[in-house]
PDB file of C-alpha atoms in Angstrom:
ATOM      1  CA  PHE A  43      17.461  -3.691  33.369  1.00 43.00           C
ATOM      2  CA  SER A  44      14.832  -4.079  30.687  1.00 47.00           C
ATOM      3  CA  LEU A  45      13.642  -1.882  27.872  1.00 49.00           C
ATOM      4  CA  THR A  46       9.950  -1.303  27.549  1.00 47.00           C
ATOM      5  CA  ILE A  47       8.553  -0.536  24.114  1.00 46.00           C
ATOM      6  CA  TYR A  48       5.795   2.013  24.573  1.00 45.00           C
ATOM      7  CA  ALA A  49       2.741   2.015  22.323  1.00 49.00           C
ATOM      8  CA  LYS A  50       2.461   5.776  22.557  1.00 49.00           C
ATOM      9  CA  PRO A  51       2.432   8.319  19.748  1.00 51.00           C
ATOM     10  CA  ALA A  52       5.457  10.315  18.666  1.00 54.00           C
ATOM     11  CA  LEU A  53       6.123  13.413  20.693  1.00 51.00           C
ATOM     12  CA  ASP A  54       3.915  16.201  19.322  1.00 60.00           C
ATOM     13  CA  CYS A  55       6.111  19.244  19.692  1.00 60.00           C
ATOM     14  CA  LYS A  56       6.653  22.239  17.425  1.00 65.00           C
ATOM     15  CA  THR A  57       9.951  23.187  19.107  1.00 73.00           C
ATOM     16  CA  HIS A  58      11.886  19.913  19.314  1.00 74.00           C
ATOM     17  CA  THR A  59      12.442  16.898  17.088  1.00 81.00           C
ATOM     18  CA  ILE A  60      13.812  13.844  18.880  1.00 89.00           C
ATOM     19  CA  VAL A  61      14.878  11.095  16.482  1.00 91.00           C
ATOM     20  CA  CYS A  62      16.654   7.765  16.550  1.00 95.00           C
ATOM     21  CA  HIS A  63      18.740   6.608  13.557  1.00 95.00           C
ATOM     22  CA  VAL A  64      19.987   3.040  13.333  1.00 96.00           C
ATOM     23  CA  ALA A  65      23.035   2.054  11.293  1.00 96.00           C
ATOM     24  CA  VAL A  66      22.375  -1.663  10.776  1.00 96.00           C
ATOM     25  CA  LEU A  67      25.609  -3.532  10.053  1.00 95.00           C
ATOM     26  CA  HIS A  68      26.243  -7.190   9.297  1.00 94.00           C
ATOM     27  CA  HIS A  69      29.896  -8.029   8.617  1.00 91.00           C
ATOM     28  CA  ASN A  70      30.862  -5.595   5.814  1.00 91.00           C
ATOM     29  CA  SER A  71      27.288  -4.697   4.783  1.00 94.00           C
ATOM     30  CA  ALA A  72      24.854  -1.966   5.808  1.00 96.00           C
ATOM     31  CA  LEU A  73      21.069  -1.976   5.578  1.00 97.00           C
ATOM     32  CA  LEU A  74      19.422   1.037   3.944  1.00 98.00           C
ATOM     33  CA  VAL A  75      15.766   1.852   3.449  1.00 97.00           C
ATOM     34  CA  LYS A  76      13.644   3.993   1.164  1.00 96.00           C
ATOM     35  CA  TYR A  77      10.397   5.286   2.598  1.00 95.00           C
ATOM     36  CA  ALA A  78       7.161   5.579   0.647  1.00 92.00           C
ATOM     37  CA  GLU A  79       6.652   9.069   2.045  1.00 83.00           C
ATOM     38  CA  MET A  80       8.547  11.327   4.413  1.00 75.00           C
ATOM     39  CA  ILE A  81       7.234  14.328   6.343  1.00 68.00           C
ATOM     40  CA  ASP A  82      10.114  16.471   5.060  1.00 73.00           C
ATOM     41  CA  HIS A  83       9.586  15.194   1.468  1.00 81.00           C
ATOM     42  CA  GLN A  84      13.138  13.837   1.221  1.00 85.00           C
ATOM     43  CA  ARG A  85      13.674  10.990  -1.249  1.00 91.00           C
ATOM     44  CA  GLY A  86      16.469   8.451  -1.476  1.00 95.00           C
ATOM     45  CA  TRP A  87      18.240   6.071   0.861  1.00 97.00           C
ATOM     46  CA  PHE A  88      18.019   6.483   4.630  1.00 96.00           C
ATOM     47  CA  LEU A  89      19.310   4.751   7.700  1.00 96.00           C
ATOM     48  CA  PRO A  90      16.237   3.265   9.390  1.00 97.00           C
ATOM     49  CA  ASN A  91      14.888   6.034  11.616  1.00 95.00           C
ATOM     50  CA  ASP A  92      11.852   7.434  13.372  1.00 94.00           C
ATOM     51  CA  ASP A  93      10.820  10.029  15.914  1.00 92.00           C
ATOM     52  CA  LEU A  94      10.939   8.762  19.473  1.00 94.00           C
ATOM     53  CA  ARG A  95       7.604   8.268  21.140  1.00 92.00           C
ATOM     54  CA  HIS A  96       6.577  10.059  24.321  1.00 86.00           C
ATOM     55  CA  VAL A  97       8.848   8.864  27.190  1.00 89.00           C
ATOM     56  CA  GLU A  98      10.415   6.175  24.969  1.00 94.00           C
ATOM     57  CA  HIS A  99      14.026   5.402  25.851  1.00 95.00           C
ATOM     58  CA  PRO A 100      16.262   5.866  22.770  1.00 97.00           C
ATOM     59  CA  GLU A 101      17.506   2.256  22.887  1.00 97.00           C
ATOM     60  CA  ALA A 102      13.914   0.983  23.038  1.00 97.00           C
ATOM     61  CA  GLY A 103      13.213   3.280  20.078  1.00 97.00           C
ATOM     62  CA  ALA A 104      16.108   1.767  18.116  1.00 98.00           C
ATOM     63  CA  LYS A 105      14.798  -1.750  18.754  1.00 98.00           C
ATOM     64  CA  ARG A 106      11.246  -0.669  17.831  1.00 97.00           C
ATOM     65  CA  ILE A 107      12.467   0.861  14.572  1.00 98.00           C
ATOM     66  CA  LEU A 108      14.297  -2.342  13.671  1.00 98.00           C
ATOM     67  CA  LYS A 109      11.254  -4.489  14.416  1.00 98.00           C
ATOM     68  CA  GLU A 110       8.588  -2.274  12.813  1.00 97.00           C
ATOM     69  CA  GLN A 111      10.482  -1.113   9.738  1.00 98.00           C
ATOM     70  CA  VAL A 112      12.670  -4.067   8.731  1.00 98.00           C
ATOM     71  CA  GLY A 113      11.479  -7.007  10.835  1.00 98.00           C
ATOM     72  CA  ILE A 114      14.715  -7.392  12.815  1.00 98.00           C
ATOM     73  CA  GLU A 115      14.110  -8.665  16.343  1.00 95.00           C
ATOM     74  CA  ASN A 116      17.463 -10.178  17.293  1.00 93.00           C
ATOM     75  CA  SER A 117      20.311  -7.698  17.322  1.00 96.00           C
ATOM     76  CA  THR A 118      22.850  -6.088  19.572  1.00 96.00           C
ATOM     77  CA  THR A 119      22.515  -2.304  19.716  1.00 96.00           C
ATOM     78  CA  LYS A 120      25.001   0.311  20.819  1.00 95.00           C
ATOM     79  CA  LEU A 121      24.630   4.077  21.195  1.00 96.00           C
ATOM     80  CA  LEU A 122      27.383   5.616  19.122  1.00 91.00           C
ATOM     81  CA  ASP A 123      26.665   9.326  18.912  1.00 91.00           C
ATOM     82  CA  ILE A 124      24.209  12.057  19.851  1.00 93.00           C
ATOM     83  CA  GLU A 125      23.776  14.974  17.474  1.00 89.00           C
ATOM     84  CA  SER A 126      22.131  18.323  18.081  1.00 90.00           C
ATOM     85  CA  PHE A 127      21.273  20.970  15.501  1.00 86.00           C
ATOM     86  CA  ILE A 128      18.562  23.281  14.211  1.00 86.00           C
ATOM     87  CA  GLY A 129      16.748  21.520  11.350  1.00 79.00           C
ATOM     88  CA  ASP A 130      15.275  22.884   8.132  1.00 77.00           C
ATOM     89  CA  ASN A 131      11.891  23.117   9.877  1.00 77.00           C
ATOM     90  CA  LYS A 132      13.518  25.422  12.495  1.00 82.00           C
ATOM     91  CA  THR A 133      13.078  22.915  15.333  1.00 82.00           C
ATOM     92  CA  TRP A 134      15.896  21.839  17.600  1.00 86.00           C
ATOM     93  CA  HIS A 135      16.850  18.281  16.591  1.00 86.00           C
ATOM     94  CA  LEU A 136      18.286  15.790  19.041  1.00 91.00           C
ATOM     95  CA  ILE A 137      19.408  12.670  17.168  1.00 92.00           C
ATOM     96  CA  PHE A 138      20.439   9.413  18.834  1.00 96.00           C
ATOM     97  CA  ASP A 139      22.686   7.426  16.452  1.00 95.00           C
ATOM     98  CA  TYR A 140      22.732   3.701  17.173  1.00 96.00           C
ATOM     99  CA  LEU A 141      24.631   0.820  15.672  1.00 95.00           C
ATOM    100  CA  ALA A 142      22.769  -2.475  15.378  1.00 96.00           C
ATOM    101  CA  PHE A 143      24.319  -5.847  14.716  1.00 96.00           C
ATOM    102  CA  PRO A 144      21.601  -8.348  13.735  1.00 97.00           C
ATOM    103  CA  THR A 145      22.208 -12.081  13.939  1.00 95.00           C
ATOM    104  CA  ASN A 146      21.343 -12.521  10.243  1.00 95.00           C
ATOM    105  CA  MET A 147      20.524 -10.504   7.108  1.00 96.00           C
ATOM    106  CA  ASN A 148      16.830 -11.435   6.862  1.00 97.00           C
ATOM    107  CA  VAL A 149      14.602  -8.382   6.527  1.00 97.00           C
ATOM    108  CA  THR A 150      10.882  -7.837   6.095  1.00 97.00           C
ATOM    109  CA  LYS A 151       9.678  -4.445   4.918  1.00 97.00           C
ATOM    110  CA  GLY A 152       7.321  -2.813   7.390  1.00 96.00           C
ATOM    111  CA  LYS A 153       4.576  -0.258   6.897  1.00 93.00           C
ATOM    112  CA  GLY A 154       5.823   2.799   5.040  1.00 94.00           C
ATOM    113  CA  VAL A 155       9.057   1.150   3.873  1.00 96.00           C
ATOM    114  CA  GLU A 156       9.211   1.089   0.089  1.00 96.00           C
ATOM    115  CA  GLU A 157      12.546  -0.730  -0.151  1.00 97.00           C
ATOM    116  CA  ALA A 158      15.071  -2.301   2.231  1.00 98.00           C
ATOM    117  CA  LYS A 159      18.409  -3.415   0.827  1.00 98.00           C
ATOM    118  CA  TRP A 160      21.833  -4.512   2.051  1.00 98.00           C
ATOM    119  CA  PHE A 161      24.885  -2.806   0.527  1.00 97.00           C
ATOM    120  CA  GLU A 162      28.538  -3.606   1.046  1.00 95.00           C
ATOM    121  CA  ILE A 163      30.174  -0.656   2.804  1.00 93.00           C
ATOM    122  CA  ASP A 164      32.622  -0.095  -0.057  1.00 91.00           C
ATOM    123  CA  ARG A 165      29.741  -0.166  -2.585  1.00 95.00           C
ATOM    124  CA  LEU A 166      27.253   2.211  -0.994  1.00 96.00           C
ATOM    125  CA  PRO A 167      25.058   4.306  -3.287  1.00 97.00           C
ATOM    126  CA  SER A 168      26.437   7.749  -4.121  1.00 96.00           C
ATOM    127  CA  ALA A 169      25.753  10.691  -1.811  1.00 96.00           C
ATOM    128  CA  GLU A 170      23.268  12.016  -4.387  1.00 96.00           C
ATOM    129  CA  GLU A 171      21.200   8.830  -4.001  1.00 96.00           C
ATOM    130  CA  PHE A 172      20.826   9.393  -0.248  1.00 96.00           C
ATOM    131  CA  ALA A 173      18.290  11.699   1.351  1.00 93.00           C
ATOM    132  CA  HIS A 174      19.492  14.813   3.180  1.00 89.00           C
ATOM    133  CA  ASN A 175      22.447  15.429   0.854  1.00 90.00           C
ATOM    134  CA  GLY A 176      24.162  12.132   1.610  1.00 93.00           C
ATOM    135  CA  TRP A 177      24.045  12.471   5.389  1.00 89.00           C
ATOM    136  CA  GLY A 178      23.336   8.744   5.982  1.00 92.00           C
ATOM    137  CA  ARG A 179      26.233   7.754   3.733  1.00 95.00           C
ATOM    138  CA  ALA A 180      28.625   9.991   5.655  1.00 92.00           C
ATOM    139  CA  VAL A 181      27.416   8.512   8.957  1.00 88.00           C
ATOM    140  CA  LEU A 182      27.931   4.955   7.706  1.00 90.00           C
ATOM    141  CA  LEU A 183      31.426   5.685   6.431  1.00 89.00           C
ATOM    142  CA  LYS A 184      32.321   7.381   9.734  1.00 85.00           C
ATOM    143  CA  HIS A 185      30.992   4.408  11.735  1.00 78.00           C
ATOM    144  CA  ALA A 186      32.735   1.897   9.454  1.00 73.00           C
ATOM    145  CA  LYS A 187      36.072   3.610  10.155  1.00 68.00           C
ATOM    146  CA  VAL A 188      35.441   3.388  13.899  1.00 58.00           C
ATOM    147  CA  LEU A 189      34.760  -0.346  13.595  1.00 60.00           C
ATOM    148  CA  ALA A 190      37.668  -1.133  11.257  1.00 51.00           C
TER     149      ALA A 190
END
């Protein structure tokens, strides 16, 4: 079994939004990013994320996101959750939530990433400092409880 990373564009669909979020954890720390610009104009901290590309497997998408956005190539990934909801843009969202466990804490900001920073789980920024009303913070705290 191997994962192929496709060099294809994101799915261009006005009805569906298929996204992969990656909660990057190293011991008791989580990696958060701030993007220079987001399509939905949200500001604040995010879990690394991106739309999946056409026919891209979600796990390949998680690994691509890690490599392109924060320069992480060596990590173990695990699908933790799949979410489904109608988003603010009225499209049906299908979100694949992955955990990633990199071998070290070295990061390199990729294109479009304004800031990438490790935070201890018990010292995460406040919900108000996260995009989407603190959604990423809630996900991290939920995942941290599962791992504890």
